[in-house]
mmCIF file of C-alpha atoms and ligand atoms in Angstrom:
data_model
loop_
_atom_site.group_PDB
_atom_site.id
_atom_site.type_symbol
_atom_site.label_atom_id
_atom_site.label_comp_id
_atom_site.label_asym_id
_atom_site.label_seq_id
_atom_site.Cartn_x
_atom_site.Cartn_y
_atom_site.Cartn_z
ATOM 1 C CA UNK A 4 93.585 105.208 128.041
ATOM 2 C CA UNK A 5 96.351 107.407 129.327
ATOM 3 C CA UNK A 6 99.805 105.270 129.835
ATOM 4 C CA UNK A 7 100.417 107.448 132.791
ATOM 5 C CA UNK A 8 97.485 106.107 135.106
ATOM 6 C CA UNK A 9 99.659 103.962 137.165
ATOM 7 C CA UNK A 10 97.144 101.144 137.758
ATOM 8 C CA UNK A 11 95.177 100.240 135.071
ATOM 9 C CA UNK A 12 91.466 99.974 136.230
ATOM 10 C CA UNK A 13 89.130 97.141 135.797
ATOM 11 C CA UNK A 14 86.134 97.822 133.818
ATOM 12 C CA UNK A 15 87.857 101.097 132.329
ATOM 13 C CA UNK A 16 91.045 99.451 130.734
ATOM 14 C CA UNK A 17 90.319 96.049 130.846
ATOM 15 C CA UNK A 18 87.055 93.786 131.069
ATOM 16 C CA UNK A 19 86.693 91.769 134.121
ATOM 17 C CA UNK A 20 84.237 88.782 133.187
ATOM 18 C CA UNK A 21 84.093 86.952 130.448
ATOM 19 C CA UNK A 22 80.572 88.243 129.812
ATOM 20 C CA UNK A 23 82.335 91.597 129.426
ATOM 21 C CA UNK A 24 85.024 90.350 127.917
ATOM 22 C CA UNK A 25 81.654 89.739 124.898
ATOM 23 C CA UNK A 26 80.610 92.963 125.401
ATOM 24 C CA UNK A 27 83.628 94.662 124.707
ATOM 25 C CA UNK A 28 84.924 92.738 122.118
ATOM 26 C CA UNK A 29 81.646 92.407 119.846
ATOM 27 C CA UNK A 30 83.424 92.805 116.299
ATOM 28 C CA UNK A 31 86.841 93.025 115.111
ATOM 29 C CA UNK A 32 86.267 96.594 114.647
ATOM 30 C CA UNK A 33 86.450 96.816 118.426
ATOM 31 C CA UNK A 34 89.201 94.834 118.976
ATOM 32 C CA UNK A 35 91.569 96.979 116.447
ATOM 33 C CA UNK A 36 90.626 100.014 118.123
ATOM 34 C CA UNK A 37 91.317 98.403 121.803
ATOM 35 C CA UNK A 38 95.162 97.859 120.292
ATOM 36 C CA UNK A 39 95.359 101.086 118.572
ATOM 37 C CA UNK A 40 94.769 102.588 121.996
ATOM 38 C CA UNK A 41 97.669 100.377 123.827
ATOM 39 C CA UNK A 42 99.693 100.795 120.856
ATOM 40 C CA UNK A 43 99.762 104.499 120.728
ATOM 41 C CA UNK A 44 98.313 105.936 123.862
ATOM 42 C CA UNK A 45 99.069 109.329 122.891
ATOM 43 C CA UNK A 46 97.614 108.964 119.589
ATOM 44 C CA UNK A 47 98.858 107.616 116.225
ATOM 45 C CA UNK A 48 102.889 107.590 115.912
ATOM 46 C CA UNK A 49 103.538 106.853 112.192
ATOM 47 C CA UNK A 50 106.446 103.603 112.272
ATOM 48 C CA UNK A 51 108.373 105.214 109.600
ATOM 49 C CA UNK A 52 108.883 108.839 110.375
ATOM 50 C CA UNK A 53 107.418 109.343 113.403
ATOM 51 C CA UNK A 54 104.455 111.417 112.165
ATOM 52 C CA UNK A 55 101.168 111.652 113.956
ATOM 53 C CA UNK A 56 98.409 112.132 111.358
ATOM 54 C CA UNK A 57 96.849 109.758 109.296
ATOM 55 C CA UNK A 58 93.751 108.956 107.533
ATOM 56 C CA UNK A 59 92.133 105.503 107.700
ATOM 57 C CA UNK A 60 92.404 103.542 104.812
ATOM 58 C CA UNK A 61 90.810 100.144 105.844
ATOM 59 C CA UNK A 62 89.560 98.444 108.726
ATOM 60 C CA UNK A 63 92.710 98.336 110.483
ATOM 61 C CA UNK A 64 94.936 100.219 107.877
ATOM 62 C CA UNK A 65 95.618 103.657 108.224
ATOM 63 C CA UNK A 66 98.163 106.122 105.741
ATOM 64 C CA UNK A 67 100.748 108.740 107.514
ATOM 65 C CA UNK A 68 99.779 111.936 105.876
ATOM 66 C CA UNK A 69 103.363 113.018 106.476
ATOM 67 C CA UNK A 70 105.357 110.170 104.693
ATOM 68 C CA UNK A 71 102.343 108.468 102.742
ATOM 69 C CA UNK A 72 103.512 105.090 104.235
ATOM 70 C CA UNK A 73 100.143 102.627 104.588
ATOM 71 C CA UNK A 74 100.450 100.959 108.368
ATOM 72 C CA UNK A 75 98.351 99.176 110.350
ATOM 73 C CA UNK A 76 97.532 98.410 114.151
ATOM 74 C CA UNK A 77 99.196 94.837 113.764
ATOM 75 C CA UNK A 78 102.383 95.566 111.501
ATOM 76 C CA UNK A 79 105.592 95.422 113.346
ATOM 77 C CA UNK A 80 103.704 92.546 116.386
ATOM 78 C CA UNK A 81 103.041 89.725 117.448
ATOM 79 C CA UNK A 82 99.820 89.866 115.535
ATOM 80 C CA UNK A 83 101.659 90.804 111.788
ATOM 81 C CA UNK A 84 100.443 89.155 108.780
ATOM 82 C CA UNK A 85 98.130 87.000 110.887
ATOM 83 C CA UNK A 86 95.220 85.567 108.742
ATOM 84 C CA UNK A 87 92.841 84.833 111.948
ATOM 85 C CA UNK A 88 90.249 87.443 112.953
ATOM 86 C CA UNK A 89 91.567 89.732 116.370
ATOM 87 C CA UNK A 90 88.777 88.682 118.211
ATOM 88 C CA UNK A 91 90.274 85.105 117.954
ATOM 89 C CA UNK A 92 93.566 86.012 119.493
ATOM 90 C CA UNK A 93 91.585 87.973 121.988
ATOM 91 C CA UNK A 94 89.811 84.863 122.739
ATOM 92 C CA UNK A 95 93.031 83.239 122.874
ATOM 93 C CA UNK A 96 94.439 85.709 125.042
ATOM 94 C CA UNK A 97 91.731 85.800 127.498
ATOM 95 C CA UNK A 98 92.203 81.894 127.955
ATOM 96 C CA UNK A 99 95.356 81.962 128.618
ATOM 97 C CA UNK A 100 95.870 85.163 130.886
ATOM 98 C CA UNK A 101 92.015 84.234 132.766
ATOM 99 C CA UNK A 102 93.130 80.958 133.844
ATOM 100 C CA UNK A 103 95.384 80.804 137.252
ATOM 101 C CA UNK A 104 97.656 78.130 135.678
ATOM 102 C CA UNK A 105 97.588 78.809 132.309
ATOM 103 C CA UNK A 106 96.788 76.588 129.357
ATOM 104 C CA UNK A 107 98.458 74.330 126.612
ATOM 105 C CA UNK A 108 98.108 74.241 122.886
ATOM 106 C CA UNK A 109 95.788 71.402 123.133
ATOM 107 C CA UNK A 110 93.299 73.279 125.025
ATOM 108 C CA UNK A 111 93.576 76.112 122.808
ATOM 109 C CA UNK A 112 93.278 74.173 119.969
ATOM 110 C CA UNK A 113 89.643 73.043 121.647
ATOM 111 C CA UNK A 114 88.864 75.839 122.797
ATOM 112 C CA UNK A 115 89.152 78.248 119.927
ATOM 113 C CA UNK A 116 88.251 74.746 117.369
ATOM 114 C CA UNK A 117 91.744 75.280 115.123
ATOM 115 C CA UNK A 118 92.019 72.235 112.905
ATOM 116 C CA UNK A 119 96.075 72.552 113.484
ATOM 117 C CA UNK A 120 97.697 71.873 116.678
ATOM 118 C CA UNK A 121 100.552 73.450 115.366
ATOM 119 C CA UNK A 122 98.282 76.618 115.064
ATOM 120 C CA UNK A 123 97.461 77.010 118.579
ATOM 121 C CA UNK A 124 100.924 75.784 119.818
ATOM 122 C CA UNK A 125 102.556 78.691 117.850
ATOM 123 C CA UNK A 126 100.342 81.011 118.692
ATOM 124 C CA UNK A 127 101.346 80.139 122.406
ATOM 125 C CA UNK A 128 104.951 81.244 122.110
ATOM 126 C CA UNK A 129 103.869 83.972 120.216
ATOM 127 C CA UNK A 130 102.272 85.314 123.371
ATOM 128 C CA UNK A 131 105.126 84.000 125.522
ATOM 129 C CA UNK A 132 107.055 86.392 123.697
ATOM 130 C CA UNK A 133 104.657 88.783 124.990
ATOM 131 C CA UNK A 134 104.976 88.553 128.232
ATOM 132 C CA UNK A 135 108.476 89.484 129.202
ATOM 133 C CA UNK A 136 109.057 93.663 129.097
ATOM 134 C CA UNK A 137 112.036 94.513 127.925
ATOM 135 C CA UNK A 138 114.209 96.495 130.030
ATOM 136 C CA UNK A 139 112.344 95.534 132.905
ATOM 137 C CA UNK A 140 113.443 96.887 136.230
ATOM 138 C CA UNK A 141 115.605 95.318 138.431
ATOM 139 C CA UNK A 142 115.059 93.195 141.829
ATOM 140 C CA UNK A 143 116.292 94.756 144.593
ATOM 141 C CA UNK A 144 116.701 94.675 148.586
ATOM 142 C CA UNK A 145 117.306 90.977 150.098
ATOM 143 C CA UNK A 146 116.878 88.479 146.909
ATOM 144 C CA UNK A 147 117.438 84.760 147.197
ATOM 145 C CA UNK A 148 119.251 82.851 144.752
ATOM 146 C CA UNK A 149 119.635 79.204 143.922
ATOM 147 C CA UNK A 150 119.547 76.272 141.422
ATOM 148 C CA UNK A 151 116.900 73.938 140.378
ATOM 149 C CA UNK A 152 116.678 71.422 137.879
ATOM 150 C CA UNK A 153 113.857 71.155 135.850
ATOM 151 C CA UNK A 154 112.282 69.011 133.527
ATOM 152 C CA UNK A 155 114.545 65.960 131.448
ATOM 153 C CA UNK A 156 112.835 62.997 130.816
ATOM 154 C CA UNK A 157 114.118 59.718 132.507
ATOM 155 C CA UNK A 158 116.334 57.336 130.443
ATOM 156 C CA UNK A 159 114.075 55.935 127.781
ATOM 157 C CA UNK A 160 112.851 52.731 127.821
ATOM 158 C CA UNK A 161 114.957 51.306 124.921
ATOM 159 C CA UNK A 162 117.665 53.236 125.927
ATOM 160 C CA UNK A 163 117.574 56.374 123.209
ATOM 161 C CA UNK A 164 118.825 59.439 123.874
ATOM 162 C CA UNK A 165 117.320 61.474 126.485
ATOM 163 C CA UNK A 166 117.538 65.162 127.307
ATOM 164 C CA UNK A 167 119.047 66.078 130.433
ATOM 165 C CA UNK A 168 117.502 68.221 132.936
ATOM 166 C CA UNK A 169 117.819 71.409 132.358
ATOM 167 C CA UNK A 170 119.611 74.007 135.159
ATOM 168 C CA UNK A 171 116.944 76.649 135.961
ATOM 169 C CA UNK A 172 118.502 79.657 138.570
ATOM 170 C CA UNK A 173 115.580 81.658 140.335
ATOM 171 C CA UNK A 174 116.218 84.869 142.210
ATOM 172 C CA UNK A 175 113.381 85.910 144.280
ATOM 173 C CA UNK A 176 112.699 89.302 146.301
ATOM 174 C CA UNK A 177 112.305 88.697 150.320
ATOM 175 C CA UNK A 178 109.490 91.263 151.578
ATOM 176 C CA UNK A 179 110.141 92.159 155.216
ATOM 177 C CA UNK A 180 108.603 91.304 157.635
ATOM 178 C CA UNK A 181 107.299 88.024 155.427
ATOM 179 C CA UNK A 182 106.386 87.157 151.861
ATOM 180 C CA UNK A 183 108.298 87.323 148.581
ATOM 181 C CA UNK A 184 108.060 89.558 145.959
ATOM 182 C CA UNK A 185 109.090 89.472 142.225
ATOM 183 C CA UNK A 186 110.870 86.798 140.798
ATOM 184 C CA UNK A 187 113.263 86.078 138.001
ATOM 185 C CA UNK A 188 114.598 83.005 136.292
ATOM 186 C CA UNK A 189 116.741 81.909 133.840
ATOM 187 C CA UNK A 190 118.185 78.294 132.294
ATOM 188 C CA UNK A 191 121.980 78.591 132.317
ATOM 189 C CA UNK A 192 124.747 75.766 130.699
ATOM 190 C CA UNK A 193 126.142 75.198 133.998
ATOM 191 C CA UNK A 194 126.508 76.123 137.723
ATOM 192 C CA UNK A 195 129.771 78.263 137.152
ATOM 193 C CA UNK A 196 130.276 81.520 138.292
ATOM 194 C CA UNK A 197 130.029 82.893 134.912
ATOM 195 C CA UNK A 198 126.597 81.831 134.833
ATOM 196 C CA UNK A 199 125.214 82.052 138.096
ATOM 197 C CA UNK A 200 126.490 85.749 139.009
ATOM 198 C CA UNK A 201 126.138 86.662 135.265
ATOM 199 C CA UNK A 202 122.103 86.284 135.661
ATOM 200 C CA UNK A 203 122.032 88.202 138.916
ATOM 201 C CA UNK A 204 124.208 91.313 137.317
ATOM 202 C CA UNK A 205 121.049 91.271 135.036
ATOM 203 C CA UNK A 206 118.208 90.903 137.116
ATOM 204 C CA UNK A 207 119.423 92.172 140.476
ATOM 205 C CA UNK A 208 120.624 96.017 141.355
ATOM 206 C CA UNK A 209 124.107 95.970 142.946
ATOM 207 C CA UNK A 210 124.091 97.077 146.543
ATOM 208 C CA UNK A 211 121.331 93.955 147.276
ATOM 209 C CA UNK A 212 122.380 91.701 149.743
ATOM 210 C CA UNK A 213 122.520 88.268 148.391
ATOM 211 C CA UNK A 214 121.041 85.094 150.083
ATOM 212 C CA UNK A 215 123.161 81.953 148.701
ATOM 213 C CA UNK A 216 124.016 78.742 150.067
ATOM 214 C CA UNK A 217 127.599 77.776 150.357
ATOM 215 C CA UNK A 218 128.297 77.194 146.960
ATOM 216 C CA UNK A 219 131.894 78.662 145.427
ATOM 217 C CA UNK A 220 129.739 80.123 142.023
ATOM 218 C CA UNK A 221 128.698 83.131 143.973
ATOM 219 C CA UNK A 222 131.971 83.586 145.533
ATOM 220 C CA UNK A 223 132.637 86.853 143.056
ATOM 221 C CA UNK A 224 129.069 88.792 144.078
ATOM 222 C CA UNK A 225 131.600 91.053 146.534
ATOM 223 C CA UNK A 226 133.309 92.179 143.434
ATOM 224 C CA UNK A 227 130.464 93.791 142.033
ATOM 225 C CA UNK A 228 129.070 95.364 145.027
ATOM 226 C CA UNK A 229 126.453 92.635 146.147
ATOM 227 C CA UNK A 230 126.690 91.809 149.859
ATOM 228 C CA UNK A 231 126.427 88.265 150.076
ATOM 229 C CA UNK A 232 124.485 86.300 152.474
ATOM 230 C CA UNK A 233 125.708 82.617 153.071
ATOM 231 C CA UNK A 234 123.606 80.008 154.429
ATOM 232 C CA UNK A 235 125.385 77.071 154.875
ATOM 233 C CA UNK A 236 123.605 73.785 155.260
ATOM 234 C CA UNK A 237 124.295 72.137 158.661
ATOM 235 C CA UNK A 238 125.525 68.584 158.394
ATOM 236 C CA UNK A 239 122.323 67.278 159.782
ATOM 237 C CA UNK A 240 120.925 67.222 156.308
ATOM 238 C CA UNK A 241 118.335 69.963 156.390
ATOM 239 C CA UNK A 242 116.976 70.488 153.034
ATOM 240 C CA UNK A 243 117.769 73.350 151.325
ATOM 241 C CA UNK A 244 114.251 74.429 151.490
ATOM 242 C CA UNK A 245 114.548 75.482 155.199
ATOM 243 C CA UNK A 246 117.691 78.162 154.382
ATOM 244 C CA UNK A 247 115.768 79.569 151.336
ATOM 245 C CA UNK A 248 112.325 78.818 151.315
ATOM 246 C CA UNK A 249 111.093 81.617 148.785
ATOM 247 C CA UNK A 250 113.580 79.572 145.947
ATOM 248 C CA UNK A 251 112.437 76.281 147.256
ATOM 249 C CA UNK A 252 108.688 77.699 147.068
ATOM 250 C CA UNK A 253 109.006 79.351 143.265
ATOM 251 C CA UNK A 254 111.008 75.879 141.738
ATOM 252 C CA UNK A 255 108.130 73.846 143.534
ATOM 253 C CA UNK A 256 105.099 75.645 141.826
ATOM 254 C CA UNK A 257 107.426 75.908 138.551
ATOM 255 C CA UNK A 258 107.783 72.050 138.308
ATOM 256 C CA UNK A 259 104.339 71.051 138.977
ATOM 257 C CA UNK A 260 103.377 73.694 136.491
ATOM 258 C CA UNK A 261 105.066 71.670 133.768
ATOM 259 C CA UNK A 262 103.688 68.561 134.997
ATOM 260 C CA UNK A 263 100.489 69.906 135.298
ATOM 261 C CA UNK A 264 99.471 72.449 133.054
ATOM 262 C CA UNK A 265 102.481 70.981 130.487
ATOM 263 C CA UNK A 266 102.301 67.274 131.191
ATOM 264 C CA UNK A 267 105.704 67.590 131.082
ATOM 265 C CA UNK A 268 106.719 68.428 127.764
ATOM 266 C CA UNK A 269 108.505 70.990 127.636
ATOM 267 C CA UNK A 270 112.035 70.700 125.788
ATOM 268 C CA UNK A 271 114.983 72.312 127.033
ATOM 269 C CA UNK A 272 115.182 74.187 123.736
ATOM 270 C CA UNK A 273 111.589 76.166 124.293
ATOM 271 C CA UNK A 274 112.112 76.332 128.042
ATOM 272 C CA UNK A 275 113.100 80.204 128.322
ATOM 273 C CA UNK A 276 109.894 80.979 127.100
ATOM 274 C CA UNK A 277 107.765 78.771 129.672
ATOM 275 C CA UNK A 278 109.888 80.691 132.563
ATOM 276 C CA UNK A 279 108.812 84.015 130.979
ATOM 277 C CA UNK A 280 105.059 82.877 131.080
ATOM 278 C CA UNK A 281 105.774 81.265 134.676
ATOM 279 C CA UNK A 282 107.103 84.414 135.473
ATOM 280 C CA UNK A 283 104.924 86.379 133.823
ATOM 281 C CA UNK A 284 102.054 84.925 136.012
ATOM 282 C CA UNK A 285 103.945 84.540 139.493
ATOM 283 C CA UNK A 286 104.625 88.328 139.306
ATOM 284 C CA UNK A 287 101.013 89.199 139.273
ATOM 285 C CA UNK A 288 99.830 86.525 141.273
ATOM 286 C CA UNK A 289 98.378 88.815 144.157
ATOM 287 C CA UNK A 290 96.478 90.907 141.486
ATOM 288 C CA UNK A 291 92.411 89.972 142.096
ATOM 289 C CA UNK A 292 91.770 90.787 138.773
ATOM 290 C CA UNK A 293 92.770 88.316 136.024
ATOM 291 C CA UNK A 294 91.884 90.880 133.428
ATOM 292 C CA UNK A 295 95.083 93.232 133.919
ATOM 293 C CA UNK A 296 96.733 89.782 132.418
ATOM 294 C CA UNK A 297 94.951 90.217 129.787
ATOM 295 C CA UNK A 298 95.648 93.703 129.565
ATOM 296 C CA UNK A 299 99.225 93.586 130.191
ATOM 297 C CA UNK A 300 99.555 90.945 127.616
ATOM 298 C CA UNK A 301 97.770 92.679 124.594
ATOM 299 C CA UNK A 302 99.740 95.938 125.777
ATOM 300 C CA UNK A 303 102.989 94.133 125.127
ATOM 301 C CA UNK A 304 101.886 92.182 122.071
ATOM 302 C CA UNK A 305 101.558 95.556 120.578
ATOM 303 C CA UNK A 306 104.966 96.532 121.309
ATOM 304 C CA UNK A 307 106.845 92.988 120.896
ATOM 305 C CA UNK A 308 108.537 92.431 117.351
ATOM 306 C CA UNK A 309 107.237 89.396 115.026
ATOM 307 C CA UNK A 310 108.495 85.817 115.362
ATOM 308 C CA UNK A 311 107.687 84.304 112.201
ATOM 309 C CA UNK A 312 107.135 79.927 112.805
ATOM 310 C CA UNK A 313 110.381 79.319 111.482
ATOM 311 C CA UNK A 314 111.803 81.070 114.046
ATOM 312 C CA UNK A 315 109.937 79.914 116.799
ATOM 313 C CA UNK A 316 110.660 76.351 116.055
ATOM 314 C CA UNK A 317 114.436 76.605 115.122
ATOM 315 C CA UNK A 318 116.281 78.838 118.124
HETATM 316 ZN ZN1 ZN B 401 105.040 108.652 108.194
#
């Protein structure tokens, strides 16, 4: 499976049905030696000193003849220490990445028959860690930007404490002559300029022209060589929709998402990591083949650092 191929093919790198998604997953022999493969493409690269021959030692264990270290395919990912067979997380993985919207731990937890919720819910985020690249390129060309609020649940009905919605900024590529390309998002405290051209020095390459509305948070984008694009709202009340649609289109399909797939629960604390999955999925959305998901996901997994449950419930 060289890395090089720049479009990983269907049926060669990944299975397309979920019939071959049985075939090529059979034992967890097979499934170790599908991560080895996205792991080290090249061949075996020993952790500790970079070595590349080894003799197996187990299953999935193998010894750096080099440094004498004992590794495996899952140390150092997503999968470390796990106690569940592979082909269960590749089960999991194929649920999540084969359906368009997604699923929630409560499905998992059917699906795959865990006794624990908690199980499937951490094994969720676990894979949402997954999903964002690091160091992934920037957006680039025309790119709107804008606001939404997301999620909060009305004042309760004894009048406890409720979270506040949570500010959600979306950038989106414009495609000429139509359609939208990549997208990025991020929660931010508030609407200030720190925040708001902060997260498009991150996401967007300078020289990209802009698309904002009116608002005085973007003023500084000149300074660091973004052309900025205003579209002011006309005082007839059009919606903001109408000056950028692409925005109003992504924070649309990102709320009913959380209603939908979510019900709605999803705390402000966990939120970054349901934008990485929403983006995760948007990003590919014009890809026919729901298996490169899959693909993409495991290939990540690989290379994405342990989150023990502590951590993924404290932040
Ligand atoms: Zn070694």
């Amino acid at each position: 499976m060289p890395e090089q191929r720049l479009q990983p093919a269907s049926g060669i790198d990944y299975p397309m049905t979920m019939q071959e998604f049985d075939a090529w997953f059979p034992s967890e022999e097979a499934c170790a030696e599908y991560l080895k493969r996205l792991r080290w493409p090249e061949g075996f690269v020993c952790p500790e000193c970079g070595g590349t021959k080894q003799w197996p030692t187990g299953r999935q264990q193998m010894r750096c003849t080099a440094c004498q270290r004992q590794t495996s395919v899952t140390a150092g990912t997503i999968f470390e220490g796990t106690r569940k067979p592979l082909r269960v997380w590749f089960q999991a993985a194929w649920y999540l990445t084969s359906q368009k919207f997604g699923g929630n731990a409560l499905g998992l937890q059917r699906v795959l028959g865990f006794g624990s919720y908690q199980t499937a819910w951490s094994w969720l985020h676990k894979m949402r860690r997954a999903m964002v690249r690091p160091g992934r390129d920037l957006l680039s060309g025309r790119v709107e930007v804008d606001e939404t609020y997301v999620g909060g649940r009305e004042e309760g009905m004894v009048g406890r404490h409720t979270e506040k919605k949570a500010i959600v900024v979306v950038a989106i590529e414009v495609r000429e002559p139509k359609g939208f390309g990549r997208v990025r998002l991020r929660q931010v405290p508030d609407v200030s300029g720190d925040s708001l051209v902060g997260f498009i020095r991150d996401v967007v390459m300078s020289g990209s022209v802009i698309l904002t509305d009116g608002w005085k948070g973007y003023d500084s984008l000149p300074q660091y060589g973004y052309k900025r694009e205003k579209t002011v709202l006309s005082s007839s009340g059009d919606p903001a929709h109408v000056a950028l649609p692409g925005v109003h289109r992504v924070a649309s399909l990102l709320k009913r998402w959380i209603l939908g797939t979510h019900q709605g629960a999803v705390s402000n604390k966990h939120l970054d990591y349901y934008l990485d999955e929403f983006t995760f999925r948007f990003n590919r959305r014009i890809s026919k083949a729901r298996g490169l998901l899959f693909y993409r996901l495991l290939q990540q997994a690989v290379r994405t650092d342990p989150v023990p449950y502590g951590k993924l419930v404290a932040r």
